[in-house]
Structure formats: C-alpha cells, structure tokens
Amino acid sequence: RWFTHFYVVSVLWNGFLLIWLFRAEFLGDSFPSWIQHMHHALGRDSQSENVGNEHFSALLVLLLLWLHSCRRLAECLWTSVFSNGVIHVVQYCFGLGYYIAVGSTVLCQVPTNVSNGKELSVQIYWYHMIGVTMYIWASLHQHRCLAILANLRKSRSGKVVSLSHSIPFGDWFESVSCPHYFAELLIYVSMAITLGIHNVTWWCVVMYVLFNQALASILCHEFYLKNFSSYPKHRKAFIPLVF
C-alpha cells in the first residue's frame, strides 16, 4: 500500500513539469534557470532543428505519464485491496526517486531554447496516434486486471472479506500470471513510440521496466505454482506465449 506514496509524488512532480512544458509549448515562456542547468548537466544540446516536434512529443509523453500516475493513484486509493506485506526501505526510497527521475528524463529529451519567446507549431504524426492508441489499450487492460485482483478479496457487495491470495481468472489472466505487469511494459513502450521510436534514452527506461517487471512476474508466478496445485499450467509468467 505504500506504493501509493510513489504515485502521489509522481502526480505532483510530473504535473509541475507538465505545466512548465505546456507554458513553453503554447505560451512561449522560457524554462526556469534550474531546469536549464539540469539540461546542461545532463549534456542536452540547447538547439535543435526540429524543436516544435520534439517539444510536442515530450509534452504528449509527459501528459501520458501524468495520467498514468493519476490512474494508478486512484486505483491504489479506491480499487486495490492490499495485504499486510511490507516494502524494504531501500526499495521505497528508490521508488520515490524513480518517479522524479522518469519525468525529468522526458523533459530532458527536448532543447531548453524552446521557441525563444514564440509559439510553436504543433504537428501530429503517425507515431503519436499509434503510441496514444497503444497507451489507452494497455491502460484499460491493466485497470481490468487490477480490478480482477481486488475483487478476489471482496464480496459481491464490494466489502473486503479476505486478504488471502486466490487464483485470478479473466482478461489477460487467461494467458499470463501477471498481466498488469505486462501492461505496464506496454504502457512504457507506447510512450517510446510516441516520442518517435528512435529515442534511445527512453528505450533504456523501457529496458529497465522490462527487467523489473519480469523479475516481479517470475516471483509471483513461482508463488502461484508453489501454493496452488490446480494452477493453470499453460499460463506464462509475463509475456503471453513467450515468457
């Protein structure tokens, strides 16, 4: 349940960055000096030949990241039913830092000169449409799967009756043990597509999410197999039909 804190931080921090990027994109404002210093420290060039497109792509991804954090926060507060498990203090601190770093990573994909006081033209490209469509699709499935997990601990009236683990069925659970982790990976892939596919830095973020979610899925899958003799043998741990 302390994962809730991660999403509170993400909503506030990434919402703050989103406002600044929006102001830069549509109002022609310049970034504050501390953001420009951060760009310089990370080695980001201040000039670009395709400023408008880079800023709109980053703005769109930062918006998607913020919406994702808002949805996950709402699910933590009103959908999920948490057990009495605990989180290690190192993992907790890392999680807080991660959601600050990931938004900053998006912002640092664009030059700091923005439009030098002029409003930027916005063009929607094919990868924006594909990325946003994939994001919505993966987000809907992740919510459904989290609702399925929560309902295992609730009565038909919606009252929590148990904190024990049960075998989930329905939606992507028919193919994998942890479809909500698989959906998380797809959400980050969709953001990589929205950034224009070629952004190496964000693909590094995707690789981190891949290994992180894969490890969690393996541990969860092994738990199911160990504790439930009737657990469906055809289910994979993380990626349908593959892994």
Coordinates of N, CA and C in Angstrom, one line a residue:
R1 N 0.8 -1.2 0.0 CA 0.0 0.0 0.0 C 0.8 1.3 0.0
W2 N 2.1 1.1 0.4 CA 3.0 2.3 0.4 C 3.4 2.7 -1.1
F3 N 3.1 1.9 -2.0 CA 3.2 2.3 -3.4 C 2.4 3.5 -3.7
T4 N 1.4 3.7 -2.9 CA 0.5 4.9 -3.1 C 1.4 6.2 -3.0
H5 N 2.4 6.2 -2.2 CA 3.3 7.4 -2.0 C 4.0 7.7 -3.3
F6 N 4.4 6.6 -4.0 CA 5.1 6.9 -5.3 C 4.2 7.7 -6.3
Y7 N 3.0 7.3 -6.3 CA 2.1 8.0 -7.3 C 1.7 9.4 -6.8
V8 N 1.6 9.6 -5.5 CA 1.4 11.0 -5.1 C 2.6 11.9 -5.5
V9 N 3.8 11.4 -5.3 CA 5.0 12.1 -5.7 C 5.0 12.4 -7.2
S10 N 4.6 11.3 -8.0 CA 4.6 11.4 -9.4 C 3.6 12.4 -9.9
V11 N 2.4 12.3 -9.4 CA 1.3 13.3 -9.8 C 1.7 14.7 -9.5
L12 N 2.3 15.0 -8.4 CA 2.7 16.3 -8.1 C 3.9 16.8 -8.9
W13 N 5.0 16.0 -8.9 CA 6.2 16.4 -9.6 C 6.0 16.5 -11.1
N14 N 5.5 15.4 -11.7 CA 5.3 15.4 -13.2 C 4.2 16.3 -13.6
G15 N 3.2 16.6 -12.7 CA 2.3 17.7 -13.0 C 2.9 19.0 -13.1
F16 N 3.9 19.3 -12.2 CA 4.6 20.5 -12.2 C 5.4 20.7 -13.5
L17 N 6.1 19.6 -13.9 CA 6.9 19.6 -15.1 C 6.0 19.8 -16.3
L18 N 4.9 19.2 -16.3 CA 3.9 19.3 -17.4 C 3.4 20.7 -17.6
I19 N 3.2 21.4 -16.5 CA 2.7 22.8 -16.6 C 3.8 23.7 -17.2
W20 N 5.1 23.5 -16.8 CA 6.2 24.3 -17.4 C 6.4 24.0 -18.8
L21 N 6.3 22.7 -19.2 CA 6.4 22.4 -20.6 C 5.3 22.9 -21.5
F22 N 4.1 22.9 -20.9 CA 2.9 23.4 -21.6 C 3.1 24.9 -21.8
R23 N 3.5 25.6 -20.8 CA 3.8 27.0 -20.9 C 4.8 27.3 -22.0
A24 N 5.8 26.5 -22.0 CA 6.9 26.7 -23.0 C 6.4 26.4 -24.4
E25 N 5.5 25.4 -24.5 CA 5.0 25.0 -25.9 C 4.0 26.0 -26.4
F26 N 3.0 26.4 -25.6 CA 1.9 27.2 -26.2 C 1.9 28.7 -25.8
L27 N 2.7 29.0 -24.8 CA 2.7 30.4 -24.4 C 4.1 31.1 -24.7
G28 N 5.0 30.3 -25.1 CA 6.3 30.9 -25.5 C 7.2 31.2 -24.3
D29 N 6.9 30.8 -23.1 CA 7.7 31.0 -21.9 C 9.0 30.3 -22.0
S30 N 10.0 30.8 -21.3 CA 11.3 30.1 -21.2 C 11.3 29.2 -19.9
F31 N 12.1 28.1 -20.0 CA 12.2 27.3 -18.8 C 12.9 28.1 -17.7
P32 N 12.6 27.8 -16.4 CA 13.4 28.5 -15.3 C 14.8 28.1 -15.4
S33 N 15.7 28.8 -14.7 CA 17.1 28.6 -14.8 C 17.5 27.3 -14.3
W34 N 16.9 26.8 -13.2 CA 17.3 25.5 -12.7 C 17.0 24.3 -13.6
I35 N 16.0 24.4 -14.5 CA 15.8 23.4 -15.5 C 16.8 23.5 -16.5
Q36 N 17.2 24.7 -16.9 CA 18.2 24.8 -17.9 C 19.6 24.3 -17.4
H37 N 19.9 24.5 -16.1 CA 21.1 24.0 -15.5 C 21.0 22.4 -15.5
M38 N 19.9 21.9 -15.3 CA 19.7 20.4 -15.3 C 20.0 19.9 -16.7
H39 N 19.5 20.5 -17.7 CA 19.7 20.1 -19.1 C 21.2 20.2 -19.4
H40 N 21.8 21.3 -19.0 CA 23.3 21.4 -19.2 C 24.1 20.3 -18.5
A41 N 23.7 20.0 -17.3 CA 24.4 19.0 -16.5 C 24.3 17.6 -17.2
L42 N 23.1 17.4 -17.8 CA 22.9 16.1 -18.5 C 23.4 16.0 -19.9
G43 N 24.0 17.2 -20.4 CA 24.6 17.2 -21.7 C 23.6 17.4 -22.8
R44 N 22.5 17.9 -22.6 CA 21.5 18.1 -23.6 C 21.8 19.4 -24.4
D45 N 21.9 19.3 -25.7 CA 22.2 20.5 -26.5 C 21.0 21.5 -26.4
S46 N 21.3 22.8 -26.5 CA 20.3 23.8 -26.4 C 19.6 24.1 -27.7
Q47 N 20.1 23.6 -28.8 CA 19.5 23.9 -30.1 C 19.1 22.6 -30.8
S48 N 18.1 22.7 -31.6 CA 17.6 21.5 -32.4 C 17.0 22.0 -33.7
E49 N 17.1 21.2 -34.7 CA 16.5 21.5 -36.0 C 15.0 21.3 -36.0
N50 N 14.5 20.5 -35.1 CA 13.1 20.1 -35.1 C 12.5 20.4 -33.7
V51 N 12.6 21.6 -33.2 CA 12.2 22.0 -31.9 C 10.8 21.7 -31.6
G52 N 9.9 22.2 -32.5 CA 8.4 22.1 -32.3 C 8.0 20.7 -32.1
N53 N 8.5 19.8 -33.0 CA 8.0 18.4 -32.9 C 8.6 17.7 -31.7
E54 N 9.8 18.0 -31.3 CA 10.4 17.4 -30.1 C 9.6 17.8 -28.9
H55 N 9.3 19.1 -28.8 CA 8.6 19.6 -27.6 C 7.2 19.0 -27.5
F56 N 6.5 18.9 -28.7 CA 5.1 18.4 -28.6 C 5.1 16.9 -28.2
S57 N 6.1 16.1 -28.8 CA 6.2 14.7 -28.4 C 6.5 14.5 -26.9
A58 N 7.4 15.4 -26.4 CA 7.7 15.3 -25.0 C 6.5 15.7 -24.1
L59 N 5.8 16.8 -24.6 CA 4.6 17.2 -23.9 C 3.6 16.1 -23.8
L60 N 3.4 15.4 -24.9 CA 2.4 14.3 -25.0 C 2.8 13.2 -24.1
V61 N 4.1 12.8 -24.1 CA 4.5 11.7 -23.2 C 4.4 12.1 -21.8
L62 N 4.8 13.3 -21.4 CA 4.7 13.8 -20.0 C 3.2 13.8 -19.6
L63 N 2.3 14.1 -20.5 CA 0.9 14.1 -20.2 C 0.5 12.6 -19.9
L64 N 0.9 11.7 -20.8 CA 0.6 10.3 -20.6 C 1.1 9.8 -19.3
L65 N 2.3 10.1 -19.0 CA 3.0 9.7 -17.7 C 2.2 10.2 -16.5
W66 N 1.8 11.5 -16.6 CA 1.0 12.1 -15.5 C -0.4 11.4 -15.4
L67 N -1.0 11.2 -16.5 CA -2.3 10.5 -16.5 C -2.2 9.1 -15.9
H68 N -1.1 8.4 -16.3 CA -0.9 7.1 -15.8 C -0.7 7.1 -14.3
S69 N 0.0 8.1 -13.8 CA 0.2 8.2 -12.3 C -1.1 8.5 -11.6
C70 N -1.9 9.4 -12.2 CA -3.2 9.7 -11.6 C -4.1 8.5 -11.5
R71 N -4.1 7.7 -12.6 CA -5.0 6.5 -12.6 C -4.5 5.5 -11.6
R72 N -3.1 5.3 -11.5 CA -2.6 4.3 -10.5 C -2.8 4.8 -9.1
L73 N -2.8 6.1 -8.9 CA -3.1 6.6 -7.5 C -4.5 6.4 -7.2
A74 N -5.4 6.6 -8.1 CA -6.8 6.4 -7.9 C -7.1 4.9 -7.6
E75 N -6.4 4.0 -8.3 CA -6.6 2.6 -8.1 C -6.1 2.1 -6.8
C76 N -4.9 2.7 -6.3 CA -4.4 2.4 -5.0 C -5.3 2.8 -3.9
L77 N -6.0 4.0 -4.1 CA -6.9 4.5 -3.1 C -8.3 3.9 -3.1
W78 N -8.8 3.5 -4.2 CA -10.2 3.1 -4.3 C -10.5 1.7 -4.9
T79 N -9.5 1.1 -5.6 CA -9.7 -0.2 -6.2 C -9.0 -1.3 -5.5
S80 N -7.7 -1.2 -5.4 CA -6.9 -2.3 -4.9 C -7.1 -2.6 -3.4
V81 N -7.0 -3.9 -3.1 CA -7.1 -4.4 -1.7 C -5.7 -4.9 -1.4
F82 N -5.0 -4.3 -0.5 CA -3.6 -4.7 -0.2 C -3.6 -5.6 1.0
S83 N -2.6 -6.5 0.9 CA -2.4 -7.4 2.0 C -1.5 -6.7 3.1
N84 N -1.0 -7.4 4.1 CA -0.2 -6.8 5.1 C 1.3 -6.9 4.8
G85 N 1.6 -7.1 3.5 CA 3.0 -7.2 3.2 C 3.7 -5.9 3.4
V86 N 5.1 -5.9 3.5 CA 5.9 -4.7 3.8 C 6.8 -4.5 2.6
I87 N 7.4 -3.3 2.5 CA 8.3 -2.9 1.5 C 9.6 -2.6 2.2
H88 N 10.7 -3.0 1.5 CA 12.1 -2.6 2.1 C 12.3 -1.1 1.9
V89 N 13.0 -0.6 2.9 CA 13.2 0.9 2.9 C 14.0 1.3 1.7
V90 N 15.0 0.5 1.2 CA 15.8 0.8 0.1 C 14.9 0.9 -1.2
Q91 N 14.0 -0.1 -1.3 CA 13.1 -0.1 -2.4 C 12.1 1.1 -2.4
Y92 N 11.7 1.4 -1.2 CA 10.8 2.6 -1.0 C 11.5 3.9 -1.5
C93 N 12.7 4.1 -1.0 CA 13.5 5.3 -1.4 C 13.8 5.3 -2.9
F94 N 14.1 4.1 -3.4 CA 14.4 4.1 -4.9 C 13.1 4.4 -5.7
G95 N 12.0 3.9 -5.2 CA 10.7 4.1 -5.9 C 10.4 5.6 -6.0
L96 N 10.6 6.3 -4.8 CA 10.3 7.8 -4.8 C 11.2 8.5 -5.8
G97 N 12.5 8.1 -5.8 CA 13.5 8.7 -6.7 C 13.2 8.4 -8.2
Y98 N 12.7 7.2 -8.4 CA 12.4 6.8 -9.8 C 11.4 7.7 -10.5
Y99 N 10.3 8.0 -9.8 CA 9.2 8.7 -10.4 C 9.5 10.2 -10.5
I100 N 10.5 10.7 -9.8 CA 11.1 12.0 -10.0 C 12.0 12.0 -11.2
A101 N 12.8 11.0 -11.3 CA 13.8 10.9 -12.4 C 13.1 10.6 -13.8
V102 N 12.0 9.8 -13.8 CA 11.4 9.5 -15.1 C 10.8 10.7 -15.8
G103 N 10.1 11.5 -15.0 CA 9.6 12.7 -15.6 C 10.6 13.7 -16.0
S104 N 11.7 13.8 -15.3 CA 12.8 14.7 -15.6 C 13.5 14.1 -16.9
T105 N 13.5 12.8 -17.1 CA 14.0 12.2 -18.3 C 13.3 12.7 -19.5
V106 N 12.0 12.7 -19.4 CA 11.1 13.1 -20.6 C 11.5 14.6 -20.9
L107 N 11.5 15.4 -19.9 CA 11.8 16.8 -20.1 C 13.1 17.1 -20.7
C108 N 14.1 16.3 -20.4 CA 15.4 16.4 -20.9 C 15.6 15.9 -22.3
Q109 N 14.6 15.4 -22.9 CA 14.6 15.0 -24.3 C 14.4 16.1 -25.3
V110 N 14.2 17.3 -24.8 CA 14.0 18.5 -25.7 C 15.0 19.6 -25.3
P111 N 15.3 20.4 -26.3 CA 16.2 21.5 -26.0 C 15.6 22.6 -25.1
T112 N 16.5 23.3 -24.4 CA 16.0 24.3 -23.5 C 15.6 25.6 -24.1
N113 N 16.0 25.8 -25.4 CA 15.7 27.1 -26.0 C 14.2 27.3 -26.4
V114 N 13.5 26.1 -26.3 CA 12.1 26.1 -26.7 C 11.8 26.8 -28.0
S115 N 11.1 28.0 -27.9 CA 10.9 28.7 -29.2 C 11.4 30.1 -29.1
N116 N 12.2 30.4 -28.1 CA 12.8 31.8 -27.9 C 11.7 32.8 -27.9
G117 N 10.6 32.5 -27.1 CA 9.5 33.5 -27.0 C 8.4 33.4 -28.0
K118 N 8.5 32.5 -29.0 CA 7.5 32.4 -30.0 C 6.7 31.1 -29.8
E119 N 5.4 31.2 -30.1 CA 4.6 30.0 -30.0 C 5.0 29.0 -31.1
L120 N 5.0 27.7 -30.7 CA 5.5 26.6 -31.6 C 4.3 26.0 -32.4
S121 N 4.5 25.6 -33.6 CA 3.5 25.0 -34.4 C 3.5 23.5 -34.0
V122 N 2.3 22.9 -33.9 CA 2.1 21.6 -33.5 C 1.7 20.7 -34.6
Q123 N 2.4 19.6 -34.8 CA 2.0 18.7 -35.9 C 1.8 17.3 -35.3
I124 N 0.8 16.6 -35.6 CA 0.5 15.3 -35.1 C 1.0 14.3 -36.2
Y125 N 1.8 13.4 -35.8 CA 2.4 12.4 -36.7 C 1.8 11.0 -36.4
W126 N 2.1 10.1 -37.3 CA 1.5 8.7 -37.2 C 1.9 8.1 -35.9
Y127 N 3.2 8.3 -35.5 CA 3.7 7.6 -34.3 C 3.0 8.2 -33.0
H128 N 2.5 9.4 -33.1 CA 1.7 9.9 -31.9 C 0.4 9.2 -31.8
M129 N -0.3 8.9 -32.9 CA -1.6 8.2 -32.9 C -1.4 6.8 -32.5
I130 N -0.4 6.1 -33.0 CA -0.1 4.7 -32.7 C 0.2 4.6 -31.2
G131 N 1.1 5.5 -30.7 CA 1.5 5.5 -29.3 C 0.4 5.7 -28.3
V132 N -0.5 6.7 -28.6 CA -1.6 7.0 -27.7 C -2.6 5.9 -27.8
T133 N -2.9 5.3 -28.9 CA -3.8 4.2 -29.0 C -3.4 3.0 -28.2
M134 N -2.1 2.7 -28.4 CA -1.5 1.6 -27.6 C -1.5 1.9 -26.1
Y135 N -1.3 3.1 -25.7 CA -1.3 3.5 -24.3 C -2.7 3.3 -23.7
I136 N -3.8 3.7 -24.4 CA -5.1 3.6 -24.0 C -5.5 2.1 -23.8
W137 N -5.1 1.3 -24.9 CA -5.4 -0.1 -24.9 C -4.8 -0.8 -23.7
A138 N -3.5 -0.6 -23.5 CA -2.8 -1.2 -22.4 C -3.3 -0.7 -21.0
S139 N -3.6 0.5 -20.9 CA -4.1 1.1 -19.6 C -5.5 0.5 -19.3
L140 N -6.3 0.3 -20.2 CA -7.6 -0.3 -20.0 C -7.5 -1.7 -19.5
H141 N -6.6 -2.5 -20.1 CA -6.4 -3.9 -19.7 C -5.7 -3.9 -18.3
Q142 N -4.8 -3.0 -18.0 CA -4.2 -3.0 -16.7 C -5.2 -2.7 -15.6
H143 N -6.1 -1.8 -15.9 CA -7.2 -1.5 -14.9 C -8.1 -2.7 -14.7
R144 N -8.5 -3.3 -15.8 CA -9.3 -4.5 -15.6 C -8.7 -5.6 -14.8
C145 N -7.4 -5.8 -15.0 CA -6.7 -6.9 -14.3 C -6.5 -6.5 -12.8
L146 N -6.3 -5.3 -12.5 CA -6.2 -4.8 -11.1 C -7.5 -4.9 -10.4
A147 N -8.6 -4.7 -11.2 CA -9.9 -4.8 -10.6 C -10.2 -6.3 -10.3
I148 N -9.8 -7.2 -11.2 CA -10.0 -8.6 -11.0 C -9.3 -9.1 -9.7
L149 N -8.0 -8.6 -9.6 CA -7.3 -9.0 -8.3 C -8.0 -8.5 -7.1
A150 N -8.5 -7.3 -7.2 CA -9.2 -6.7 -6.0 C -10.5 -7.4 -5.7
N151 N -11.2 -7.8 -6.7 CA -12.5 -8.5 -6.5 C -12.3 -9.8 -5.9
L152 N -11.1 -10.4 -6.0 CA -10.9 -11.7 -5.4 C -11.0 -11.6 -3.8
R153 N -10.8 -10.4 -3.3 CA -10.8 -10.2 -1.9 C -12.1 -9.5 -1.4
K154 N -13.1 -9.4 -2.3 CA -14.3 -8.7 -2.0 C -15.5 -9.6 -2.2
S155 N -16.6 -9.3 -1.5 CA -17.8 -9.9 -1.7 C -18.5 -9.3 -2.8
R156 N -19.7 -9.8 -3.2 CA -20.4 -9.2 -4.3 C -20.9 -7.8 -4.0
S157 N -21.0 -7.5 -2.8 CA -21.5 -6.2 -2.4 C -20.3 -5.2 -2.4
G158 N -19.1 -5.7 -2.6 CA -17.9 -4.8 -2.6 C -17.2 -4.7 -1.3
K159 N -17.6 -5.4 -0.3 CA -17.0 -5.4 1.0 C -15.8 -6.3 1.0
V160 N -14.7 -5.9 1.6 CA -13.5 -6.7 1.7 C -13.7 -7.8 2.7
V161 N -13.5 -9.1 2.3 CA -13.8 -10.2 3.2 C -12.6 -11.0 3.4
S162 N -11.5 -10.8 2.7 CA -10.3 -11.6 2.9 C -9.1 -10.9 2.3
L163 N -7.9 -11.2 2.9 CA -6.7 -10.7 2.4 C -5.8 -11.8 1.9
S164 N -6.3 -13.0 1.7 CA -5.6 -14.1 1.2 C -5.5 -14.1 -0.3
H165 N -4.6 -14.9 -0.8 CA -4.3 -14.9 -2.3 C -5.2 -16.0 -2.9
S166 N -5.7 -15.8 -4.1 CA -6.5 -16.7 -4.8 C -6.1 -16.7 -6.3
I167 N -6.5 -17.7 -7.1 CA -6.2 -17.7 -8.5 C -7.1 -16.8 -9.3
P168 N -6.5 -15.8 -10.0 CA -7.3 -14.9 -10.8 C -7.7 -15.5 -12.1
F169 N -8.8 -15.2 -12.6 CA -9.3 -15.6 -14.0 C -9.9 -14.4 -14.7
G170 N -9.9 -14.4 -16.0 CA -10.5 -13.4 -16.8 C -9.4 -12.5 -17.5
D171 N -9.8 -11.8 -18.5 CA -9.0 -10.9 -19.3 C -7.7 -11.5 -19.6
W172 N -6.5 -10.8 -19.4 CA -5.2 -11.4 -19.8 C -4.7 -12.4 -18.8
F173 N -5.4 -12.6 -17.7 CA -5.0 -13.6 -16.7 C -5.1 -15.0 -17.3
E174 N -5.9 -15.2 -18.4 CA -6.0 -16.4 -19.0 C -4.7 -16.9 -19.7
S175 N -3.8 -15.9 -20.0 CA -2.6 -16.2 -20.7 C -1.3 -16.1 -19.8
V176 N -1.4 -15.1 -18.9 CA -0.2 -14.9 -18.0 C -0.6 -14.7 -16.6
S177 N 0.4 -14.9 -15.7 CA 0.1 -14.8 -14.3 C 0.1 -13.3 -13.8
C178 N 0.8 -12.5 -14.5 CA 0.9 -11.1 -14.1 C 0.6 -10.1 -15.3
P179 N -0.6 -10.1 -15.8 CA -0.9 -9.3 -17.0 C -0.8 -7.8 -16.7
H180 N -0.9 -7.4 -15.4 CA -0.8 -6.0 -15.0 C 0.6 -5.5 -15.2
Y181 N 1.6 -6.4 -15.0 CA 3.0 -6.1 -15.2 C 3.3 -6.0 -16.7
F182 N 2.7 -6.9 -17.4 CA 2.9 -6.9 -18.9 C 2.3 -5.6 -19.5
A183 N 1.1 -5.2 -19.0 CA 0.5 -4.0 -19.4 C 1.4 -2.8 -19.1
E184 N 2.0 -2.8 -17.9 CA 3.0 -1.7 -17.5 C 4.1 -1.6 -18.6
L185 N 4.6 -2.7 -19.0 CA 5.6 -2.7 -20.0 C 5.1 -2.1 -21.3
L186 N 3.9 -2.5 -21.7 CA 3.3 -1.9 -23.0 C 3.1 -0.4 -22.9
I187 N 2.7 0.0 -21.7 CA 2.5 1.5 -21.5 C 3.8 2.2 -21.7
Y188 N 4.9 1.7 -21.2 CA 6.2 2.4 -21.5 C 6.6 2.3 -22.9
V189 N 6.3 1.2 -23.5 CA 6.6 1.0 -25.0 C 5.8 2.0 -25.8
S190 N 4.6 2.2 -25.4 CA 3.7 3.2 -26.1 C 4.3 4.6 -26.0
M191 N 4.9 4.9 -24.9 CA 5.5 6.2 -24.7 C 6.7 6.4 -25.6
A192 N 7.5 5.3 -25.7 CA 8.7 5.3 -26.6 C 8.2 5.5 -28.0
I193 N 7.1 4.9 -28.4 CA 6.6 5.1 -29.8 C 6.2 6.6 -30.0
T194 N 5.5 7.1 -28.9 CA 5.0 8.5 -29.0 C 6.2 9.5 -29.1
L195 N 7.3 9.2 -28.5 CA 8.5 10.0 -28.6 C 9.2 10.0 -30.0
G196 N 8.7 9.1 -30.8 CA 9.2 9.0 -32.2 C 10.0 7.7 -32.5
I197 N 9.9 6.8 -31.6 CA 10.5 5.4 -31.7 C 12.1 5.4 -31.6
H198 N 12.7 6.5 -32.1 CA 14.2 6.5 -32.2 C 14.9 7.0 -30.9
N199 N 14.1 7.4 -29.9 CA 14.7 7.9 -28.7 C 15.4 6.9 -27.9
V200 N 16.7 6.8 -27.9 CA 17.5 5.8 -27.2 C 17.3 5.9 -25.7
T201 N 17.3 7.1 -25.2 CA 17.2 7.3 -23.8 C 16.0 6.7 -23.2
W202 N 14.8 6.9 -23.9 CA 13.6 6.3 -23.3 C 13.5 4.8 -23.5
W203 N 14.2 4.3 -24.5 CA 14.2 2.8 -24.7 C 15.0 2.2 -23.5
C204 N 16.0 3.0 -23.0 CA 16.7 2.5 -21.8 C 15.8 2.4 -20.6
V205 N 14.8 3.4 -20.5 CA 13.8 3.3 -19.5 C 12.9 2.1 -19.7
V206 N 12.6 1.8 -20.9 CA 11.8 0.7 -21.3 C 12.5 -0.6 -20.8
M207 N 13.8 -0.7 -21.1 CA 14.5 -1.9 -20.7 C 14.5 -2.1 -19.2
Y208 N 14.7 -1.0 -18.5 CA 14.6 -1.1 -17.0 C 13.2 -1.7 -16.6
V209 N 12.2 -1.1 -17.2 CA 10.8 -1.6 -16.8 C 10.7 -3.1 -17.2
L210 N 11.2 -3.5 -18.3 CA 11.2 -4.9 -18.8 C 11.8 -5.8 -17.7
F211 N 13.0 -5.5 -17.3 CA 13.7 -6.4 -16.3 C 13.0 -6.3 -15.0
N212 N 12.6 -5.2 -14.6 CA 12.0 -5.0 -13.3 C 10.7 -5.8 -13.2
Q213 N 9.8 -5.6 -14.2 CA 8.5 -6.3 -14.2 C 8.7 -7.8 -14.5
A214 N 9.7 -8.2 -15.2 CA 9.9 -9.6 -15.5 C 10.3 -10.3 -14.2
L215 N 11.2 -9.7 -13.4 CA 11.6 -10.3 -12.2 C 10.4 -10.4 -11.2
A216 N 9.6 -9.4 -11.1 CA 8.4 -9.4 -10.2 C 7.5 -10.5 -10.7
S217 N 7.3 -10.6 -12.0 CA 6.4 -11.6 -12.6 C 6.9 -13.1 -12.3
I218 N 8.2 -13.3 -12.4 CA 8.7 -14.6 -12.1 C 8.4 -15.0 -10.7
L219 N 8.7 -14.1 -9.8 CA 8.5 -14.4 -8.3 C 7.0 -14.7 -8.1
C220 N 6.1 -13.9 -8.7 CA 4.7 -14.1 -8.5 C 4.2 -15.4 -9.1
H221 N 4.7 -15.7 -10.3 CA 4.4 -17.0 -11.0 C 4.8 -18.2 -10.1
E222 N 6.0 -18.1 -9.6 CA 6.5 -19.2 -8.8 C 5.7 -19.4 -7.5
F223 N 5.2 -18.2 -7.0 CA 4.3 -18.3 -5.8 C 3.0 -19.0 -6.1
Y224 N 2.4 -18.7 -7.2 CA 1.2 -19.4 -7.6 C 1.4 -20.9 -7.8
L225 N 2.5 -21.2 -8.5 CA 2.7 -22.7 -8.7 C 3.0 -23.4 -7.4
K226 N 3.7 -22.8 -6.5 CA 4.0 -23.4 -5.2 C 2.8 -23.6 -4.3
N227 N 1.9 -22.6 -4.3 CA 0.8 -22.6 -3.4 C -0.5 -23.1 -3.9
F228 N -0.6 -23.3 -5.2 CA -1.9 -23.7 -5.8 C -1.6 -24.9 -6.7
S229 N -2.0 -26.1 -6.3 CA -1.7 -27.3 -7.1 C -2.6 -27.3 -8.4
S230 N -3.7 -26.6 -8.4 CA -4.6 -26.6 -9.5 C -4.3 -25.4 -10.5
Y231 N -3.2 -24.7 -10.2 CA -2.9 -23.5 -11.0 C -2.8 -23.9 -12.5
P232 N -3.4 -23.1 -13.4 CA -3.3 -23.5 -14.9 C -1.9 -23.6 -15.4
K233 N -1.5 -24.7 -15.9 CA -0.1 -25.0 -16.3 C 0.2 -24.2 -17.6
H234 N -0.8 -23.8 -18.4 CA -0.5 -23.2 -19.7 C -0.1 -21.7 -19.6
R235 N -0.3 -21.2 -18.4 CA 0.0 -19.7 -18.2 C 1.5 -19.5 -18.2
K236 N 1.9 -18.4 -18.9 CA 3.2 -17.9 -18.8 C 3.3 -17.0 -17.6
A237 N 4.5 -16.5 -17.3 CA 4.7 -15.6 -16.1 C 4.4 -14.2 -16.5
F238 N 4.9 -13.7 -17.7 CA 4.9 -12.3 -18.0 C 4.4 -12.0 -19.4
I239 N 5.0 -12.6 -20.4 CA 4.6 -12.2 -21.8 C 3.8 -13.4 -22.4
P240 N 2.6 -13.2 -22.9 CA 1.8 -14.3 -23.4 C 2.5 -15.1 -24.5
L241 N 2.5 -16.5 -24.3 CA 3.1 -17.4 -25.2 C 4.6 -17.4 -25.3
V242 N 5.2 -16.5 -24.6 CA 6.7 -16.3 -24.8 C 7.5 -16.6 -23.5
F243 N 7.1 -15.9 -22.4 CA 7.9 -15.9 -21.2 C 7.0 -15.8 -19.9

